Short mmCIF file of C-alpha atoms in Angstrom, two decimals:
data_model
loop_
_atom_site.label_atom_id
_atom_site.label_comp_id
_atom_site.label_asym_id
_atom_site.label_seq_id
_atom_site.Cartn_x
_atom_site.Cartn_y
_atom_site.Cartn_z
CA MET N 1 90.76 26.81 -69.94
CA SER N 2 92.85 29.36 -69.03
CA LEU N 3 93.80 29.49 -65.32
CA LYS N 4 92.15 32.67 -64.94
CA SER N 5 88.87 30.92 -66.22
CA PHE N 6 89.04 27.98 -63.90
CA ALA N 7 89.44 30.49 -60.95
CA ALA N 8 86.94 32.38 -61.91
CA LYS N 9 85.00 29.53 -61.79
CA ILE N 10 85.74 28.50 -58.29
CA PHE N 11 85.62 31.78 -57.02
CA ALA N 12 81.81 31.77 -58.52
CA LYS N 13 81.21 28.72 -56.68
CA ASN N 14 82.43 29.91 -53.63
CA ILE N 15 79.99 33.10 -53.64
CA ALA N 16 77.06 31.54 -55.08
CA ALA N 17 77.01 29.35 -51.95
CA LYS N 18 78.14 32.28 -49.37
CA ASN N 19 74.70 34.09 -50.84
CA ALA N 20 72.43 30.85 -51.10
CA LYS N 21 72.30 31.34 -46.86
CA TRP N 22 70.80 34.78 -46.97
CA ILE N 23 68.52 34.37 -49.86
CA SER N 24 66.95 31.23 -48.12
CA LYS N 25 66.45 33.44 -45.44
CA PRO N 26 64.73 36.18 -46.77
CA ILE N 27 62.41 37.72 -44.09
CA GLU N 28 65.17 37.32 -41.05
CA THR N 29 67.72 39.04 -43.32
CA GLN N 30 65.89 41.83 -43.57
CA GLU N 31 65.21 41.74 -39.90
CA LYS N 32 68.66 41.82 -39.27
CA VAL N 33 69.59 44.73 -41.35
CA PHE N 34 67.11 46.72 -40.21
CA LYS N 35 68.05 46.09 -36.30
CA GLN N 36 71.88 46.97 -37.20
CA LEU N 37 70.93 50.58 -38.80
CA ILE N 38 68.89 51.68 -36.02
CA GLN N 39 71.65 50.39 -33.58
CA LYS N 40 74.44 51.64 -35.76
CA ALA N 41 72.92 55.12 -36.16
CA ALA N 42 71.34 56.06 -32.89
CA ASN N 43 73.74 58.60 -31.73
CA THR N 44 73.57 60.64 -35.04
CA LYS N 45 71.96 63.55 -35.06
CA PHE N 46 69.06 62.19 -37.13
CA GLY N 47 68.94 59.55 -34.90
CA LYS N 48 68.32 61.61 -31.78
CA ASP N 49 66.15 63.90 -33.59
CA HIS N 50 63.69 60.70 -35.34
CA GLY N 51 64.30 58.66 -31.04
CA PHE N 52 66.48 56.02 -32.57
CA ASN N 53 67.03 54.43 -28.91
CA ALA N 54 63.09 53.96 -28.86
CA ILE N 55 62.39 51.94 -31.61
CA LYS N 56 62.22 48.19 -31.65
CA THR N 57 60.26 47.22 -33.96
CA HIS N 58 58.79 47.93 -37.88
CA SER N 59 55.47 49.74 -36.37
CA ASP N 60 57.65 52.36 -34.05
CA PHE N 61 59.83 53.20 -37.15
CA VAL N 62 57.11 54.11 -39.23
CA LYS N 63 55.96 56.35 -36.22
CA ASN N 64 58.97 58.13 -35.76
CA VAL N 65 60.84 58.38 -39.53
CA PRO N 66 58.34 59.82 -41.97
CA VAL N 67 59.14 59.03 -45.54
CA ARG N 68 60.85 61.50 -47.66
CA ASP N 69 62.62 62.65 -50.94
CA TYR N 70 65.65 64.22 -51.64
CA GLU N 71 63.94 67.63 -51.24
CA ALA N 72 62.82 66.54 -47.54
CA LEU N 73 65.83 65.16 -46.58
CA LYS N 74 68.05 68.06 -47.89
CA ASN N 75 68.54 70.22 -44.38
CA TYR N 76 69.78 67.06 -43.34
CA VAL N 77 71.78 66.55 -46.51
CA ASP N 78 73.41 70.13 -46.38
CA GLU N 79 74.59 69.61 -43.21
CA VAL N 80 76.97 66.79 -44.41
CA VAL N 81 77.64 68.55 -47.56
CA GLU N 82 79.05 71.51 -45.06
CA GLY N 83 81.32 69.00 -43.33
CA LYS N 84 79.62 68.28 -40.26
CA SER N 85 79.73 64.62 -38.59
CA ASN N 86 77.71 62.32 -37.44
CA VAL N 87 74.61 63.62 -38.98
CA LEU N 88 72.91 61.13 -41.11
CA TRP N 89 75.89 58.24 -40.57
CA PRO N 90 78.32 58.04 -37.65
CA GLY N 91 81.33 60.18 -39.32
CA LYS N 92 81.44 61.44 -42.53
CA PRO N 93 80.95 60.46 -45.85
CA ALA N 94 83.58 58.80 -48.13
CA TYR N 95 82.20 60.75 -50.81
CA PHE N 96 78.85 62.34 -52.58
CA ALA N 97 77.45 61.37 -55.90
CA LYS N 98 76.63 64.36 -57.62
CA THR N 99 73.24 63.35 -59.91
CA SER N 100 70.78 65.92 -61.44
CA GLY N 101 68.48 67.18 -59.30
CA THR N 102 64.89 68.93 -60.43
CA THR N 103 63.52 71.31 -57.83
CA SER N 104 66.73 70.95 -55.92
CA GLY N 105 69.17 71.49 -58.54
CA ALA N 106 72.28 68.90 -58.62
CA LYS N 107 72.00 66.57 -55.72
CA TYR N 108 74.53 65.11 -53.28
CA ILE N 109 74.12 61.56 -52.62
CA PRO N 110 75.98 60.33 -49.38
CA ILE N 111 77.93 57.38 -49.73
CA THR N 112 80.46 55.58 -46.88
CA LYS N 113 82.82 53.43 -46.66
CA GLU N 114 79.94 50.57 -45.94
CA SER N 115 77.93 51.52 -48.95
CA ILE N 116 80.44 51.91 -51.73
CA LYS N 117 81.50 48.29 -50.52
CA TYR N 118 78.24 46.66 -51.22
CA GLN N 119 78.79 48.48 -54.05
CA ILE N 120 80.94 46.97 -55.57
CA GLN N 121 80.33 43.78 -54.22
CA ALA N 122 76.96 43.98 -56.04
CA SER N 123 78.95 44.30 -59.54
CA ARG N 124 81.00 41.41 -58.79
CA ASP N 125 78.46 38.99 -57.64
CA ALA N 126 76.10 39.99 -60.75
CA ILE N 127 78.93 38.67 -62.62
CA LEU N 128 80.14 35.77 -60.84
CA ASN N 129 76.39 34.23 -60.66
CA TYR N 130 76.30 34.51 -64.15
CA ILE N 131 79.43 32.29 -64.38
CA ASN N 132 78.34 29.56 -61.80
CA GLU N 133 74.79 29.40 -63.36
CA THR N 134 76.05 29.13 -67.30
CA GLY N 135 79.74 27.22 -66.72
CA GLU N 136 80.96 30.22 -69.03
CA ALA N 137 84.32 31.65 -67.79
CA ASP N 138 86.19 32.54 -71.04
CA PHE N 139 85.12 36.19 -70.99
CA VAL N 140 87.43 36.20 -68.52
CA ASN N 141 90.14 36.84 -70.48
CA GLY N 142 88.87 39.45 -73.15
CA ARG N 143 88.34 42.65 -73.06
CA MET N 144 85.70 44.25 -70.59
CA ILE N 145 84.51 47.74 -71.33
CA PHE N 146 82.19 50.09 -69.26
CA LEU N 147 80.83 52.86 -70.68
CA GLN N 148 80.62 55.46 -67.88
CA GLY N 149 81.99 58.86 -66.41
CA SER N 150 84.70 60.32 -65.86
CA PRO N 151 86.66 59.11 -62.68
CA ILE N 152 88.17 62.46 -61.86
CA LEU N 153 86.85 63.39 -58.51
CA GLN N 154 86.27 66.89 -57.07
CA GLU N 155 86.17 67.47 -53.48
CA LYS N 156 83.70 69.05 -51.47
CA ASN N 157 84.85 69.89 -47.65
CA GLY N 158 86.64 66.87 -47.49
CA VAL N 159 84.69 64.95 -48.95
CA LYS N 160 85.51 63.12 -52.63
CA LEU N 161 82.69 63.85 -55.35
CA GLY N 162 81.64 62.49 -58.56
CA ARG N 163 79.50 60.43 -60.76
CA LEU N 164 78.44 56.78 -59.27
CA SER N 165 79.95 55.58 -62.25
CA GLY N 166 83.49 57.99 -61.86
CA ILE N 167 83.40 56.66 -58.18
CA SER N 168 83.26 53.10 -58.83
CA ALA N 169 86.20 53.16 -61.50
CA HIS N 170 87.98 53.55 -58.76
CA TYR N 171 87.44 49.93 -57.21
CA VAL N 172 88.22 48.03 -60.68
CA PRO N 173 89.93 44.95 -58.83
CA LYS N 174 93.62 44.59 -60.29
CA TYR N 175 92.62 41.23 -61.55
CA LEU N 176 90.08 43.10 -64.15
CA GLN N 177 92.50 46.01 -64.53
CA ARG N 178 94.63 44.59 -67.58
CA ASN N 179 91.75 44.00 -69.67
CA ARG N 180 89.46 46.68 -69.24
CA LEU N 181 89.07 49.46 -71.71
CA PRO N 182 88.94 52.18 -72.22
CA SER N 183 92.49 53.98 -71.50
CA TRP N 184 91.86 56.17 -68.13
CA GLU N 185 92.78 59.63 -70.52
CA THR N 186 89.66 58.21 -72.58
CA ASN N 187 87.99 57.61 -69.51
CA CYS N 188 88.57 60.86 -68.27
CA ILE N 189 87.10 63.11 -71.62
CA GLU N 190 84.19 65.07 -70.12
CA ASP N 191 81.78 65.73 -73.57
CA TRP N 192 80.24 62.42 -74.38
CA GLU N 193 80.34 62.24 -78.18
CA THR N 194 84.15 63.11 -78.66
CA LYS N 195 84.33 60.62 -75.41
CA VAL N 196 82.56 57.37 -77.51
CA ASN N 197 84.64 58.26 -80.82
CA LYS N 198 88.22 58.30 -78.87
CA ILE N 199 86.54 54.80 -77.36
CA VAL N 200 85.86 53.43 -80.98
CA GLU N 201 89.74 54.07 -81.62
CA GLU N 202 90.61 52.09 -78.70
CA THR N 203 88.26 49.31 -78.95
CA LYS N 204 87.46 48.68 -82.41
CA ASP N 205 90.95 46.27 -82.98
CA GLU N 206 90.66 44.62 -79.83
CA ASN N 207 89.29 41.57 -78.65
CA MET N 208 85.74 42.84 -76.59
CA SER N 209 84.32 40.24 -74.13
CA VAL N 210 81.98 42.27 -72.49
CA ILE N 211 80.12 45.61 -73.08
CA ALA N 212 78.52 47.34 -69.93
CA GLY N 213 76.36 50.50 -69.99
CA ILE N 214 72.78 52.16 -70.51
CA PRO N 215 71.77 50.44 -73.62
CA SER N 216 71.47 54.16 -75.32
CA TRP N 217 74.90 54.83 -75.15
CA VAL N 218 76.00 51.72 -75.92
CA GLN N 219 73.82 51.77 -79.01
CA MET N 220 75.58 54.94 -79.76
CA TYR N 221 79.13 53.43 -79.28
CA PHE N 222 77.83 49.98 -81.55
CA GLU N 223 76.13 52.16 -84.41
CA LYS N 224 79.77 54.33 -84.46
CA LEU N 225 81.90 51.15 -84.46
CA GLN N 226 80.00 49.87 -87.40
CA ALA N 227 79.91 53.28 -89.27
CA ASP N 228 83.45 53.09 -88.47
CA THR N 229 84.86 49.46 -89.33
CA GLY N 230 81.79 48.57 -92.06
CA LYS N 231 81.29 45.23 -90.00
CA LYS N 232 78.46 44.40 -87.55
CA VAL N 233 79.72 44.37 -83.76
CA GLY N 234 79.62 40.52 -82.98
CA ASP N 235 82.07 40.10 -86.92
CA LEU N 236 84.37 43.05 -85.26
CA PHE N 237 84.46 41.25 -81.90
CA LYS N 238 84.46 37.54 -82.05
CA GLY N 239 84.61 36.69 -78.70
CA PHE N 240 81.85 39.44 -77.16
CA GLN N 241 79.53 37.19 -74.71
CA LEU N 242 77.87 39.47 -72.11
CA PHE N 243 76.00 42.73 -72.31
CA ILE N 244 75.83 43.80 -68.87
CA TYR N 245 72.90 46.39 -68.39
CA GLY N 246 70.65 49.63 -66.67
CA GLY N 247 69.09 52.45 -66.37
CA VAL N 248 66.64 51.52 -68.25
CA ASN N 249 64.24 48.73 -69.58
CA TYR N 250 66.45 46.74 -72.69
CA GLU N 251 63.47 45.26 -74.77
CA PRO N 252 62.53 48.11 -76.76
CA TYR N 253 66.18 48.24 -77.80
CA ARG N 254 66.84 44.47 -78.30
CA ALA N 255 65.65 44.51 -82.11
CA LYS N 256 67.99 47.19 -82.83
CA PHE N 257 70.85 45.48 -80.57
CA GLU N 258 70.59 42.00 -82.40
CA ASN N 259 70.83 43.76 -85.62
CA LEU N 260 73.80 45.99 -84.63
CA ILE N 261 75.80 43.15 -83.25
CA GLY N 262 74.31 40.35 -85.77
CA ARG N 263 73.87 37.70 -83.22
CA LYS N 264 72.10 37.31 -80.01
CA VAL N 265 74.36 37.19 -77.24
CA ASP N 266 73.55 36.79 -73.62
CA SER N 267 72.99 40.07 -70.67
CA ILE N 268 72.89 40.91 -67.08
CA GLU N 269 70.58 43.23 -65.86
CA LEU N 270 71.32 45.53 -62.95
CA PHE N 271 69.38 47.70 -61.14
CA PRO N 272 72.02 50.46 -59.45
CA ALA N 273 71.84 53.87 -58.30
CA SER N 274 73.50 56.69 -56.92
CA GLU N 275 71.57 55.71 -53.27
CA GLY N 276 72.59 51.78 -53.58
CA PHE N 277 72.82 48.80 -55.82
CA PHE N 278 69.42 47.08 -55.10
CA ALA N 279 69.11 43.75 -57.85
CA TYR N 280 70.94 42.04 -60.43
CA GLN N 281 69.24 39.52 -62.66
CA ASN N 282 69.98 35.81 -61.08
CA SER N 283 69.12 33.79 -64.25
CA GLN N 284 69.42 33.65 -68.17
CA GLN N 285 66.54 31.22 -67.68
CA GLU N 286 64.11 33.84 -66.01
CA ASN N 287 62.46 37.66 -66.32
CA GLY N 288 63.36 39.76 -63.35
CA MET N 289 66.30 40.46 -61.00
CA LEU N 290 67.18 39.07 -57.24
CA LEU N 291 66.43 41.69 -54.46
CA LEU N 292 69.61 42.05 -52.19
CA LEU N 293 68.43 41.93 -48.94
CA ASN N 294 71.81 41.63 -47.33
CA SER N 295 73.66 44.98 -48.44
CA GLY N 296 72.77 47.11 -46.19
CA ILE N 297 69.44 48.47 -47.24
CA PHE N 298 66.32 48.11 -45.25
CA TYR N 299 63.16 48.13 -47.98
CA GLU N 300 59.81 49.19 -47.33
CA PHE N 301 56.86 48.92 -49.97
CA ILE N 302 53.74 51.49 -50.72
CA ASN N 303 51.19 50.53 -53.00
CA ALA N 304 51.82 52.54 -55.67
CA ASP N 305 48.10 53.59 -56.18
CA ASN N 306 47.95 54.84 -52.71
CA PHE N 307 51.12 56.84 -52.49
CA TYR N 308 49.67 60.23 -52.38
CA GLU N 309 47.03 59.45 -50.03
CA ASP N 310 48.46 60.47 -46.12
CA ASP N 311 47.88 57.49 -44.73
CA ALA N 312 49.69 55.41 -47.36
CA GLU N 313 49.81 51.31 -45.84
CA ARG N 314 54.27 51.17 -45.68
CA ILE N 315 54.62 47.13 -45.67
CA THR N 316 57.68 44.99 -45.88
CA LEU N 317 58.80 42.36 -47.25
CA LYS N 318 57.23 39.53 -45.36
CA ASP N 319 53.62 41.41 -46.59
CA ILE N 320 54.20 41.84 -50.51
CA GLU N 321 51.65 40.80 -53.02
CA ILE N 322 53.03 39.58 -56.92
CA GLY N 323 52.07 42.06 -59.36
CA VAL N 324 51.23 45.23 -57.27
CA ASN N 325 52.84 48.56 -58.64
CA TYR N 326 55.28 49.52 -55.67
CA VAL N 327 56.88 52.38 -54.79
CA MET N 328 60.41 51.29 -53.11
CA ILE N 329 61.36 53.29 -49.88
CA ILE N 330 64.70 52.74 -48.65
CA SER N 331 66.72 53.08 -45.48
CA THR N 332 70.65 52.36 -45.60
CA ASN N 333 74.19 52.12 -44.61
CA ALA N 334 74.82 55.76 -46.31
CA GLY N 335 72.31 57.56 -43.78
CA LEU N 336 69.16 57.72 -46.40
CA TRP N 337 66.50 56.69 -44.06
CA GLY N 338 62.39 56.37 -45.07
CA TYR N 339 63.89 57.58 -47.96
CA ASN N 340 61.83 57.62 -51.46
CA LEU N 341 63.77 56.39 -54.29
CA GLY N 342 61.14 57.18 -56.86
CA ASP N 343 60.99 54.29 -58.12
CA THR N 344 58.10 51.69 -58.75
CA ILE N 345 58.58 47.74 -58.92
CA GLN N 346 56.50 45.09 -59.38
CA PHE N 347 57.68 41.55 -57.83
CA ILE N 348 57.28 38.77 -59.99
CA SER N 349 58.57 35.70 -56.93
CA LYS N 350 59.09 35.52 -53.62
CA ASN N 351 60.76 32.48 -53.64
CA PRO N 352 63.42 34.21 -54.32
CA TYR N 353 62.23 37.58 -53.85
CA LYS N 354 62.92 39.03 -57.16
CA VAL N 355 61.47 42.32 -58.96
CA ILE N 356 61.12 43.99 -62.09
CA VAL N 357 61.31 48.04 -62.61
CA SER N 358 58.00 49.57 -63.73
CA GLY N 359 58.85 52.93 -63.82
CA ARG N 360 59.12 56.03 -61.47
CA ILE N 361 56.68 57.12 -59.30
CA LYS N 362 56.30 60.93 -61.29
CA HIS N 363 56.56 59.14 -64.58
CA PHE N 364 53.12 58.13 -65.61
CA ILE N 365 50.16 59.24 -67.31
CA SER N 366 47.03 60.05 -66.05
CA ALA N 367 45.58 62.99 -68.27
CA PHE N 368 42.62 61.40 -67.99
CA GLY N 369 42.43 59.38 -64.91
CA GLU N 370 44.32 56.51 -66.64
CA HIS N 371 47.48 56.27 -65.11
CA VAL N 372 49.36 54.42 -67.43
CA ILE N 373 53.09 53.33 -66.30
CA ALA N 374 56.54 53.12 -67.78
CA LYS N 375 56.54 49.14 -68.12
CA GLU N 376 53.03 49.15 -69.74
CA VAL N 377 54.44 51.30 -72.44
CA GLU N 378 57.41 49.61 -73.10
CA GLU N 379 55.46 46.22 -73.08
CA ALA N 380 52.83 47.66 -75.62
CA MET N 381 56.47 48.56 -77.56
CA GLN N 382 57.83 45.61 -77.76
CA MET N 383 54.95 43.69 -78.96
CA ALA N 384 54.26 45.76 -81.69
CA ILE N 385 57.46 45.81 -82.43
CA LYS N 386 57.82 42.17 -82.94
CA ALA N 387 54.43 42.24 -85.00
CA THR N 388 55.45 44.57 -87.76
CA ASP N 389 59.53 43.64 -87.54
CA ALA N 390 60.25 47.10 -86.53
CA ARG N 391 63.16 48.73 -85.01
CA ILE N 392 63.51 51.49 -83.43
CA ASN N 393 66.02 54.02 -81.47
CA GLU N 394 63.85 55.59 -78.86
CA PHE N 395 60.50 56.70 -77.83
CA THR N 396 58.45 58.87 -75.30
CA VAL N 397 54.41 59.30 -74.59
CA ALA N 398 52.67 62.08 -73.72
CA PRO N 399 48.55 62.85 -73.07
CA GLN N 400 47.46 65.34 -75.83
CA THR N 401 44.46 67.19 -74.63
CA VAL N 402 44.41 70.13 -77.02
CA THR N 403 42.49 68.52 -80.19
CA ASN N 404 40.62 70.56 -83.22
CA ASN N 405 37.13 69.20 -82.45
CA GLU N 406 38.56 65.27 -81.65
CA LEU N 407 38.91 63.08 -78.76
CA PRO N 408 42.55 63.59 -76.65
CA TYR N 409 44.56 60.70 -77.53
CA HIS N 410 48.13 59.85 -76.31
CA GLU N 411 51.03 60.74 -78.58
CA TRP N 412 53.70 58.72 -79.31
CA PHE N 413 57.14 60.10 -80.54
CA ILE N 414 59.25 57.37 -81.93
CA GLU N 415 62.64 57.33 -83.84
CA PHE N 416 62.32 54.79 -85.89
CA GLU N 417 65.04 52.61 -87.52
CA ASN N 418 63.04 50.40 -89.88
CA GLU N 419 59.55 51.56 -89.51
CA PRO N 420 56.92 49.08 -89.67
CA LYS N 421 55.89 46.74 -92.63
CA ASP N 422 52.12 48.05 -91.43
CA MET N 423 51.65 51.43 -89.83
CA GLU N 424 48.12 50.48 -88.87
CA LEU N 425 48.85 47.12 -87.50
CA PHE N 426 51.72 48.48 -85.57
CA VAL N 427 49.25 51.19 -83.78
CA LYS N 428 46.29 48.33 -83.17
CA THR N 429 49.55 46.14 -81.65
CA ILE N 430 50.13 49.34 -78.91
CA ASP N 431 46.73 50.25 -78.36
CA GLU N 432 45.28 46.59 -77.71
CA SER N 433 48.08 45.93 -75.58
CA LEU N 434 47.55 48.55 -73.41
CA GLN N 435 43.86 47.88 -72.94
CA LYS N 436 44.57 44.49 -72.25
CA GLN N 437 47.37 46.13 -69.27
CA ASN N 438 45.40 48.78 -67.59
CA SER N 439 41.92 48.42 -67.48
CA TYR N 440 41.15 51.87 -66.84
CA TYR N 441 42.58 52.75 -70.51
CA PHE N 442 40.26 50.26 -71.71
CA ASP N 443 37.27 52.14 -70.23
CA LEU N 444 38.23 55.51 -71.52
CA ILE N 445 38.70 54.26 -75.25
CA ASP N 446 35.40 52.15 -74.59
CA GLY N 447 33.96 55.02 -73.32
CA LYS N 448 35.00 57.19 -76.42
CA VAL N 449 36.84 59.88 -73.80
CA LEU N 450 40.07 58.78 -75.35
CA GLN N 451 40.74 57.96 -79.47
CA THR N 452 43.54 55.34 -80.46
CA LEU N 453 46.92 56.80 -79.88
CA LYS N 454 48.98 58.99 -82.72
CA VAL N 455 52.46 58.01 -83.62
CA THR N 456 54.64 61.71 -84.62
CA LYS N 457 58.20 60.50 -86.53
CA VAL N 458 61.17 61.89 -85.04
CA GLU N 459 63.48 62.46 -87.43
CA LYS N 460 67.22 60.40 -87.64
CA ASN N 461 69.14 61.37 -84.14
CA GLY N 462 66.11 63.30 -82.87
CA PHE N 463 66.03 62.17 -79.61
CA LYS N 464 69.92 62.96 -79.49
CA ASN N 465 69.65 66.22 -80.45
CA TYR N 466 66.76 67.17 -78.09
CA MET N 467 69.32 65.86 -75.05
CA VAL N 468 72.01 67.89 -76.71
CA ASN N 469 69.57 71.00 -76.78
CA ILE N 470 68.80 70.74 -72.94
CA GLY N 471 72.17 69.92 -71.96
CA LYS N 472 71.28 66.11 -71.15
CA PHE N 473 73.58 64.24 -73.70
CA GLY N 474 75.54 61.53 -72.37
CA GLY N 475 76.83 60.50 -69.14
CA GLN N 476 74.04 58.64 -67.11
CA ASN N 477 71.12 60.61 -68.92
CA LYS N 478 68.41 59.10 -70.20
CA VAL N 479 65.47 60.03 -72.67
CA GLN N 480 62.01 60.08 -69.96
CA ARG N 481 60.11 57.27 -71.24
CA LEU N 482 56.51 58.71 -70.17
CA SER N 483 55.46 62.52 -68.79
CA ASN N 484 51.91 63.52 -67.54
CA ASP N 485 52.41 67.12 -69.59
CA ARG N 486 53.92 67.92 -72.91
CA LYS N 487 57.05 69.50 -71.78
CA LEU N 488 59.58 66.32 -73.10
CA ALA N 489 56.90 66.46 -76.24
CA GLU N 490 56.94 70.33 -77.13
CA GLY N 491 60.92 70.23 -77.09
CA LEU N 492 60.65 67.48 -79.29
CA LYS N 493 58.59 69.12 -81.81
CA GLU N 494 61.47 70.95 -84.07
CA PHE N 495 62.82 66.80 -84.47
CA THR N 496 60.03 65.82 -86.20
CA VAL N 497 59.05 63.99 -89.44
CA ASN N 498 56.53 66.05 -91.13
#
């Protein structure tokens, strides 16, 4: 064992012991975070506007602070972007994380010196937790790559501006700098395809032990490696041990990845966003991610079924139920208050509190009242892949309401790597899984309101070409898993197989 591996194990053990303290006191930890946030921001403009000095309990907070998304909070954010101090949080933010908006165009998410500390700490702790659980630490001696955005930062009214992954690149600890790839110059390349080609050149002869990134973009990297070298990734990188990912569910990609790698590797799922780092996978033996309760974030939850009702109840950690689909609401040490992140989660454990990401509150299909969510279509796809030995590159689902004298249906656009041995069984498995998971969908199929789903095949690289067409290729962009309209479906039409 190298000195570096030995030191990593000792460090991991210490951090695990430290984290065990707040993990064992989840409710008290969240109450402490809540009080600290309110006290710290009481004299900001937002704090004064919303009577923070009078807030003593969560019910006070609910009365004074409504749930807002970015668009509703934008008037405050705009003042911060203009350079004003003490608006949402004391002083000015250290950074703005620039993300793609919907109705508001580009979004500027404030990141403070307090919040960036917890972002970096969570990334570190996810790896240290893995070391402490498994006893595996040799990978720290190998090369590591994090597929991410450019670290070149701009400036807006005295505050540095960039993508979250680019900002994070400035915080890689010194003891990892020697191991880290790609080079700074390559990391600064903006064009994603050019960047990945250069990364292949820089890494194909190295001993890569840790690879991290959004699965769809890591897949592109793996495919280019295989095309360039003619080898499976696992044969090329003998020491490849750990895949770290976030942003989308890995399961639909797992079969394709294992084929590209040629063997199984351990993986760690992360739940980061520009607004905060919320959870990471804390066990190789169990599903779900540990919700981070001691990271300057106070959590509230609203039942997704009731979210659009005026009197939808906002509950805290102590009142959650296992298996319920919740919209996650956050208040943070970056000055986001009662903020609707847009993600939906489900708790799978209370000891400790562990979650899975079930989708987006705006990403669902309910053209007929079925309210099918991302978790359900991903689980159905996973079962169909296993049943038929299929492999897929990407997929999305949309309702088809305009039909020629037939019942409407859900249309699944799928780019296959390997088509199912039995397409009829593939479709049947998906449909039966959805009916089992979603009683509304079952009732609509059973009542002959909907017919069984139909599959439309997408040509090789069809999703990639679609993303290029709409200017969303590379970086942190992801294909929307499902939608309640046919905007994405119509855009894919030119890339389908007749």
